[in-house]
Amino acid sequence: MTTICRLVPERCIACGLCAIYAPDIFDYDEDGIVLFKEEPEASQQFVRTEERKAVIKAAAKCPVRAILLEKENGR
C-alpha cells in the first residue's frame, strides 16, 4: 500500500510544525505557506517508506489539516 501526501495551502496558517516534525519533506514559500521541499510546485507526492513516520506525525500535528494523507492500494 502506498501513501500519498496532499497539501492544502489555503488552509495553512504558517505555524511551522510540519517543518519541525518533517524538515526533509516540508518547506515554506515567502509567505510561510507549506510546500514540498523537493517539488515546491507539487500539490501531492508519494511518501517514501523511510519518511512515512515523520510525515504522519507532521500531518497529525497540523492544527488546520493542511497536510492530508491518503492510502492507495496497488494494482
Short mmCIF file of N, CA and C in Angstrom, two decimals:
data_model
loop_
_atom_site.label_atom_id
_atom_site.label_comp_id
_atom_site.label_asym_id
_atom_site.label_seq_id
_atom_site.Cartn_x
_atom_site.Cartn_y
_atom_site.Cartn_z
N MET A 1 0.83 -1.17 0.00
CA MET A 1 0.00 0.00 0.00
C MET A 1 0.89 1.25 0.00
N THR A 2 0.53 2.20 -0.80
CA THR A 2 1.28 3.44 -0.95
C THR A 2 0.54 4.57 -0.25
N THR A 3 1.29 5.48 0.36
CA THR A 3 0.69 6.65 0.99
C THR A 3 0.98 7.87 0.13
N ILE A 4 -0.07 8.66 -0.09
CA ILE A 4 0.07 9.91 -0.84
C ILE A 4 -0.17 11.06 0.13
N CYS A 5 0.69 12.05 0.07
CA CYS A 5 0.56 13.24 0.89
C CYS A 5 0.06 14.36 -0.01
N ARG A 6 -1.03 15.01 0.40
CA ARG A 6 -1.60 16.13 -0.35
C ARG A 6 -1.54 17.38 0.53
N LEU A 7 -1.19 18.48 -0.09
CA LEU A 7 -1.15 19.76 0.63
C LEU A 7 -2.36 20.61 0.26
N VAL A 8 -2.88 21.31 1.25
CA VAL A 8 -3.98 22.24 1.04
C VAL A 8 -3.47 23.61 1.53
N PRO A 9 -2.69 24.30 0.68
CA PRO A 9 -2.03 25.53 1.12
C PRO A 9 -2.98 26.63 1.59
N GLU A 10 -4.19 26.67 1.08
CA GLU A 10 -5.13 27.70 1.51
C GLU A 10 -5.57 27.52 2.96
N ARG A 11 -5.35 26.35 3.53
CA ARG A 11 -5.65 26.12 4.95
C ARG A 11 -4.46 26.49 5.85
N CYS A 12 -3.27 26.50 5.30
CA CYS A 12 -2.04 26.68 6.08
C CYS A 12 -2.02 28.04 6.78
N ILE A 13 -1.64 28.02 8.07
CA ILE A 13 -1.53 29.25 8.86
C ILE A 13 -0.07 29.57 9.19
N ALA A 14 0.86 28.88 8.52
CA ALA A 14 2.30 29.14 8.68
C ALA A 14 2.77 28.99 10.12
N CYS A 15 2.30 27.94 10.80
CA CYS A 15 2.70 27.72 12.19
C CYS A 15 4.08 27.09 12.32
N GLY A 16 4.54 26.39 11.27
CA GLY A 16 5.87 25.81 11.28
C GLY A 16 5.99 24.41 11.83
N LEU A 17 4.92 23.81 12.30
CA LEU A 17 5.01 22.49 12.91
C LEU A 17 5.43 21.41 11.92
N CYS A 18 4.98 21.49 10.68
CA CYS A 18 5.34 20.44 9.72
C CYS A 18 6.85 20.40 9.48
N ALA A 19 7.48 21.55 9.42
CA ALA A 19 8.93 21.59 9.21
C ALA A 19 9.70 21.13 10.45
N ILE A 20 9.09 21.26 11.61
CA ILE A 20 9.72 20.75 12.83
C ILE A 20 9.71 19.23 12.83
N TYR A 21 8.58 18.64 12.47
CA TYR A 21 8.43 17.18 12.51
C TYR A 21 8.95 16.46 11.27
N ALA A 22 8.98 17.13 10.13
CA ALA A 22 9.45 16.51 8.88
C ALA A 22 10.25 17.53 8.06
N PRO A 23 11.39 17.97 8.57
CA PRO A 23 12.16 19.03 7.89
C PRO A 23 12.72 18.63 6.53
N ASP A 24 12.85 17.34 6.27
CA ASP A 24 13.35 16.90 4.97
C ASP A 24 12.25 16.87 3.91
N ILE A 25 11.02 16.98 4.34
CA ILE A 25 9.87 16.87 3.43
C ILE A 25 9.23 18.22 3.14
N PHE A 26 9.02 19.01 4.19
CA PHE A 26 8.26 20.25 4.05
C PHE A 26 9.13 21.49 4.15
N ASP A 27 8.71 22.51 3.41
CA ASP A 27 9.37 23.81 3.42
C ASP A 27 8.26 24.86 3.31
N TYR A 28 8.65 26.12 3.14
CA TYR A 28 7.67 27.20 3.07
C TYR A 28 7.99 28.14 1.94
N ASP A 29 6.95 28.79 1.43
CA ASP A 29 7.16 29.85 0.44
C ASP A 29 7.48 31.15 1.18
N GLU A 30 7.59 32.25 0.46
CA GLU A 30 7.97 33.53 1.07
C GLU A 30 6.94 34.05 2.07
N ASP A 31 5.71 33.52 2.01
CA ASP A 31 4.66 33.91 2.96
C ASP A 31 4.54 32.93 4.13
N GLY A 32 5.39 31.91 4.16
CA GLY A 32 5.34 30.93 5.24
C GLY A 32 4.36 29.81 5.01
N ILE A 33 3.84 29.67 3.80
CA ILE A 33 2.84 28.64 3.49
C ILE A 33 3.55 27.35 3.07
N VAL A 34 3.05 26.24 3.56
CA VAL A 34 3.67 24.94 3.35
C VAL A 34 3.79 24.57 1.87
N LEU A 35 4.90 23.91 1.55
CA LEU A 35 5.11 23.30 0.24
C LEU A 35 6.09 22.15 0.41
N PHE A 36 6.20 21.33 -0.62
CA PHE A 36 7.14 20.22 -0.57
C PHE A 36 8.54 20.74 -0.85
N LYS A 37 9.50 20.29 -0.07
CA LYS A 37 10.88 20.75 -0.20
C LYS A 37 11.48 20.37 -1.56
N GLU A 38 11.27 19.13 -1.99
CA GLU A 38 11.87 18.66 -3.24
C GLU A 38 11.12 19.12 -4.48
N GLU A 39 9.81 19.30 -4.37
CA GLU A 39 8.98 19.71 -5.51
C GLU A 39 8.03 20.82 -5.07
N PRO A 40 8.52 22.06 -4.97
CA PRO A 40 7.71 23.16 -4.45
C PRO A 40 6.40 23.42 -5.20
N GLU A 41 6.35 23.09 -6.48
CA GLU A 41 5.14 23.35 -7.26
C GLU A 41 4.09 22.25 -7.12
N ALA A 42 4.48 21.11 -6.58
CA ALA A 42 3.58 19.96 -6.48
C ALA A 42 2.56 20.15 -5.35
N SER A 43 1.36 19.63 -5.56
CA SER A 43 0.34 19.68 -4.52
C SER A 43 0.19 18.33 -3.84
N GLN A 44 0.85 17.31 -4.40
CA GLN A 44 0.84 15.98 -3.79
C GLN A 44 2.11 15.24 -4.17
N GLN A 45 2.46 14.25 -3.34
CA GLN A 45 3.58 13.39 -3.68
C GLN A 45 3.46 12.09 -2.90
N PHE A 46 4.11 11.07 -3.42
CA PHE A 46 4.15 9.79 -2.73
C PHE A 46 5.09 9.91 -1.55
N VAL A 47 4.74 9.23 -0.46
CA VAL A 47 5.57 9.25 0.74
C VAL A 47 6.49 8.04 0.69
N ARG A 48 7.79 8.30 0.76
CA ARG A 48 8.76 7.21 0.79
C ARG A 48 8.67 6.48 2.14
N THR A 49 8.95 5.20 2.12
CA THR A 49 8.86 4.39 3.33
C THR A 49 9.67 4.98 4.47
N GLU A 50 10.88 5.43 4.18
CA GLU A 50 11.75 5.97 5.23
C GLU A 50 11.28 7.33 5.77
N GLU A 51 10.36 7.97 5.08
CA GLU A 51 9.83 9.28 5.51
C GLU A 51 8.46 9.17 6.16
N ARG A 52 7.89 7.99 6.11
CA ARG A 52 6.49 7.79 6.50
C ARG A 52 6.17 8.27 7.92
N LYS A 53 6.97 7.86 8.91
CA LYS A 53 6.68 8.23 10.30
C LYS A 53 6.70 9.74 10.49
N ALA A 54 7.68 10.41 9.91
CA ALA A 54 7.79 11.86 10.07
C ALA A 54 6.62 12.58 9.41
N VAL A 55 6.21 12.12 8.23
CA VAL A 55 5.10 12.75 7.52
C VAL A 55 3.78 12.53 8.28
N ILE A 56 3.57 11.35 8.80
CA ILE A 56 2.37 11.06 9.59
C ILE A 56 2.32 11.96 10.82
N LYS A 57 3.44 12.11 11.49
CA LYS A 57 3.49 12.96 12.68
C LYS A 57 3.21 14.42 12.32
N ALA A 58 3.82 14.90 11.24
CA ALA A 58 3.60 16.29 10.79
C ALA A 58 2.12 16.51 10.46
N ALA A 59 1.51 15.58 9.77
CA ALA A 59 0.10 15.71 9.42
C ALA A 59 -0.77 15.70 10.67
N ALA A 60 -0.45 14.85 11.63
CA ALA A 60 -1.22 14.77 12.86
C ALA A 60 -1.11 16.05 13.69
N LYS A 61 0.04 16.70 13.63
CA LYS A 61 0.27 17.91 14.43
C LYS A 61 -0.25 19.18 13.76
N CYS A 62 -0.56 19.11 12.47
CA CYS A 62 -1.05 20.30 11.76
C CYS A 62 -2.41 20.72 12.34
N PRO A 63 -2.50 21.93 12.91
CA PRO A 63 -3.74 22.33 13.57
C PRO A 63 -4.90 22.64 12.62
N VAL A 64 -4.60 22.82 11.33
CA VAL A 64 -5.66 23.18 10.37
C VAL A 64 -5.85 22.14 9.27
N ARG A 65 -5.20 21.00 9.42
CA ARG A 65 -5.29 19.90 8.44
C ARG A 65 -4.93 20.34 7.03
N ALA A 66 -3.81 21.04 6.92
CA ALA A 66 -3.31 21.45 5.60
C ALA A 66 -2.49 20.35 4.95
N ILE A 67 -2.22 19.28 5.70
CA ILE A 67 -1.50 18.12 5.19
C ILE A 67 -2.43 16.93 5.31
N LEU A 68 -2.78 16.34 4.17
CA LEU A 68 -3.70 15.21 4.14
C LEU A 68 -2.97 13.97 3.65
N LEU A 69 -3.25 12.83 4.27
CA LEU A 69 -2.64 11.57 3.86
C LEU A 69 -3.72 10.64 3.36
N GLU A 70 -3.43 9.99 2.25
CA GLU A 70 -4.37 9.02 1.68
C GLU A 70 -3.60 7.76 1.35
N LYS A 71 -4.22 6.62 1.61
CA LYS A 71 -3.61 5.34 1.26
C LYS A 71 -4.19 4.89 -0.07
N GLU A 72 -3.29 4.42 -0.92
CA GLU A 72 -3.70 3.96 -2.25
C GLU A 72 -3.30 2.50 -2.37
N ASN A 73 -4.24 1.66 -2.73
CA ASN A 73 -3.95 0.24 -2.94
C ASN A 73 -3.26 0.03 -4.26
N GLY A 74 -2.25 -0.81 -4.27
CA GLY A 74 -1.55 -1.13 -5.52
C GLY A 74 -2.43 -1.96 -6.43
N ARG A 75 -2.08 -1.94 -7.69
CA ARG A 75 -2.89 -2.69 -8.67
C ARG A 75 -2.30 -4.05 -8.89
#
